[in-house]
PDB file of C-alpha atoms in Angstrom:
ATOM      1  CA  MET G   1      91.023  96.022  57.815  1.00 85.00           C
ATOM      2  CA  LEU G   2      89.901  99.264  60.290  1.00 85.00           C
ATOM      3  CA  PRO G   3      91.627 102.472  59.897  1.00 91.00           C
ATOM      4  CA  ASP G   4      93.863 103.586  62.798  1.00 93.00           C
ATOM      5  CA  LEU G   5      92.255 106.756  62.837  1.00 96.00           C
ATOM      6  CA  VAL G   6      89.192 108.973  62.001  1.00 95.00           C
ATOM      7  CA  ILE G   7      89.177 112.332  61.972  1.00 95.00           C
ATOM      8  CA  SER G   8      85.752 113.657  61.867  1.00 92.00           C
ATOM      9  CA  ASP G   9      83.814 117.495  61.926  1.00 88.00           C
ATOM     10  CA  LEU G  10      80.800 117.710  64.412  1.00 84.00           C
ATOM     11  CA  ASN G  11      78.458 119.276  61.821  1.00 80.00           C
ATOM     12  CA  PHE G  12      76.530 116.857  60.791  1.00 73.00           C
ATOM     13  CA  SER G  13      72.602 117.408  60.173  1.00 72.00           C
ATOM     14  CA  GLY G  14      70.898 117.158  63.289  1.00 68.00           C
ATOM     15  CA  ASP G  15      72.265 118.906  67.099  1.00 68.00           C
ATOM     16  CA  ASP G  16      73.821 116.070  67.942  1.00 76.00           C
ATOM     17  CA  ALA G  17      74.506 113.630  65.105  1.00 87.00           C
ATOM     18  CA  GLY G  18      78.244 114.873  64.616  1.00 87.00           C
ATOM     19  CA  PHE G  19      78.124 113.495  68.692  1.00 91.00           C
ATOM     20  CA  ASP G  20      76.233 110.838  67.927  1.00 92.00           C
ATOM     21  CA  PHE G  21      78.477 109.162  65.061  1.00 92.00           C
ATOM     22  CA  ILE G  22      81.534 109.457  67.085  1.00 95.00           C
ATOM     23  CA  ALA G  23      79.776 107.474  70.030  1.00 95.00           C
ATOM     24  CA  LYS G  24      78.385 104.841  67.462  1.00 95.00           C
ATOM     25  CA  LEU G  25      81.774 104.447  65.761  1.00 94.00           C
ATOM     26  CA  HIS G  26      83.425 104.169  69.684  1.00 96.00           C
ATOM     27  CA  SER G  27      80.988 101.562  70.607  1.00 96.00           C
ATOM     28  CA  LEU G  28      81.132  99.735  66.749  1.00 95.00           C
ATOM     29  CA  TYR G  29      85.290 100.291  67.409  1.00 95.00           C
ATOM     30  CA  PRO G  30      86.888 101.309  70.891  1.00 95.00           C
ATOM     31  CA  GLU G  31      90.044 100.538  69.507  1.00 95.00           C
ATOM     32  CA  LEU G  32      89.418 103.390  66.705  1.00 96.00           C
ATOM     33  CA  LYS G  33      91.069 106.687  67.686  1.00 97.00           C
ATOM     34  CA  ILE G  34      88.814 109.666  66.596  1.00 97.00           C
ATOM     35  CA  ILE G  35      90.056 113.074  66.439  1.00 97.00           C
ATOM     36  CA  VAL G  36      87.359 115.969  66.015  1.00 95.00           C
ATOM     37  CA  TYR G  37      88.816 118.776  63.800  1.00 92.00           C
ATOM     38  CA  SER G  38      85.781 121.299  64.141  1.00 89.00           C
ATOM     39  CA  MET G  39      85.449 124.951  63.887  1.00 87.00           C
ATOM     40  CA  PHE G  40      83.353 124.722  67.094  1.00 82.00           C
ATOM     41  CA  PHE G  41      84.939 125.034  70.362  1.00 83.00           C
ATOM     42  CA  SER G  42      84.146 125.394  73.707  1.00 87.00           C
ATOM     43  CA  ALA G  43      84.914 123.608  76.945  1.00 91.00           C
ATOM     44  CA  GLY G  44      81.390 121.856  76.857  1.00 92.00           C
ATOM     45  CA  MET G  45      81.942 120.625  73.239  1.00 91.00           C
ATOM     46  CA  VAL G  46      85.201 119.561  73.914  1.00 93.00           C
ATOM     47  CA  GLN G  47      84.122 117.374  76.982  1.00 96.00           C
ATOM     48  CA  THR G  48      81.065 115.953  75.307  1.00 94.00           C
ATOM     49  CA  ALA G  49      83.462 114.643  72.222  1.00 95.00           C
ATOM     50  CA  ILE G  50      85.514 113.313  74.747  1.00 96.00           C
ATOM     51  CA  GLN G  51      83.103 111.860  76.590  1.00 96.00           C
ATOM     52  CA  ASN G  52      81.457 110.261  73.708  1.00 95.00           C
ATOM     53  CA  GLY G  53      84.678 108.420  72.680  1.00 96.00           C
ATOM     54  CA  ALA G  54      87.050 111.049  71.010  1.00 97.00           C
ATOM     55  CA  ALA G  55      90.649 110.838  71.651  1.00 97.00           C
ATOM     56  CA  GLY G  56      90.836 114.104  70.875  1.00 96.00           C
ATOM     57  CA  TYR G  57      89.706 117.839  69.964  1.00 94.00           C
ATOM     58  CA  ILE G  58      91.426 120.155  67.865  1.00 92.00           C
ATOM     59  CA  SER G  59      90.107 123.694  66.839  1.00 90.00           C
ATOM     60  CA  LYS G  60      89.926 124.760  63.163  1.00 87.00           C
ATOM     61  CA  ASN G  61      90.865 128.390  64.203  1.00 83.00           C
ATOM     62  CA  ALA G  62      93.300 127.435  66.646  1.00 74.00           C
ATOM     63  CA  PRO G  63      96.840 129.056  65.869  1.00 74.00           C
ATOM     64  CA  SER G  64      98.866 127.648  63.038  1.00 72.00           C
ATOM     65  CA  ASP G  65     102.759 127.740  65.236  1.00 68.00           C
TER      66      ASP G  65
END
């Protein structure tokens, strides 16, 4: 049985390892929802995460309200 949701950071060993992890998960389990939760935030990082299969991106530095 697979989970419905994976929450992942992007901070893995290697420059693109987090994005590679997302792409691999998405290719193996396309129905799995992947949310990135990272302290790194830029429009390019969000776009790359979504292109690799993430369903959403949350910055750890986002306001809590």
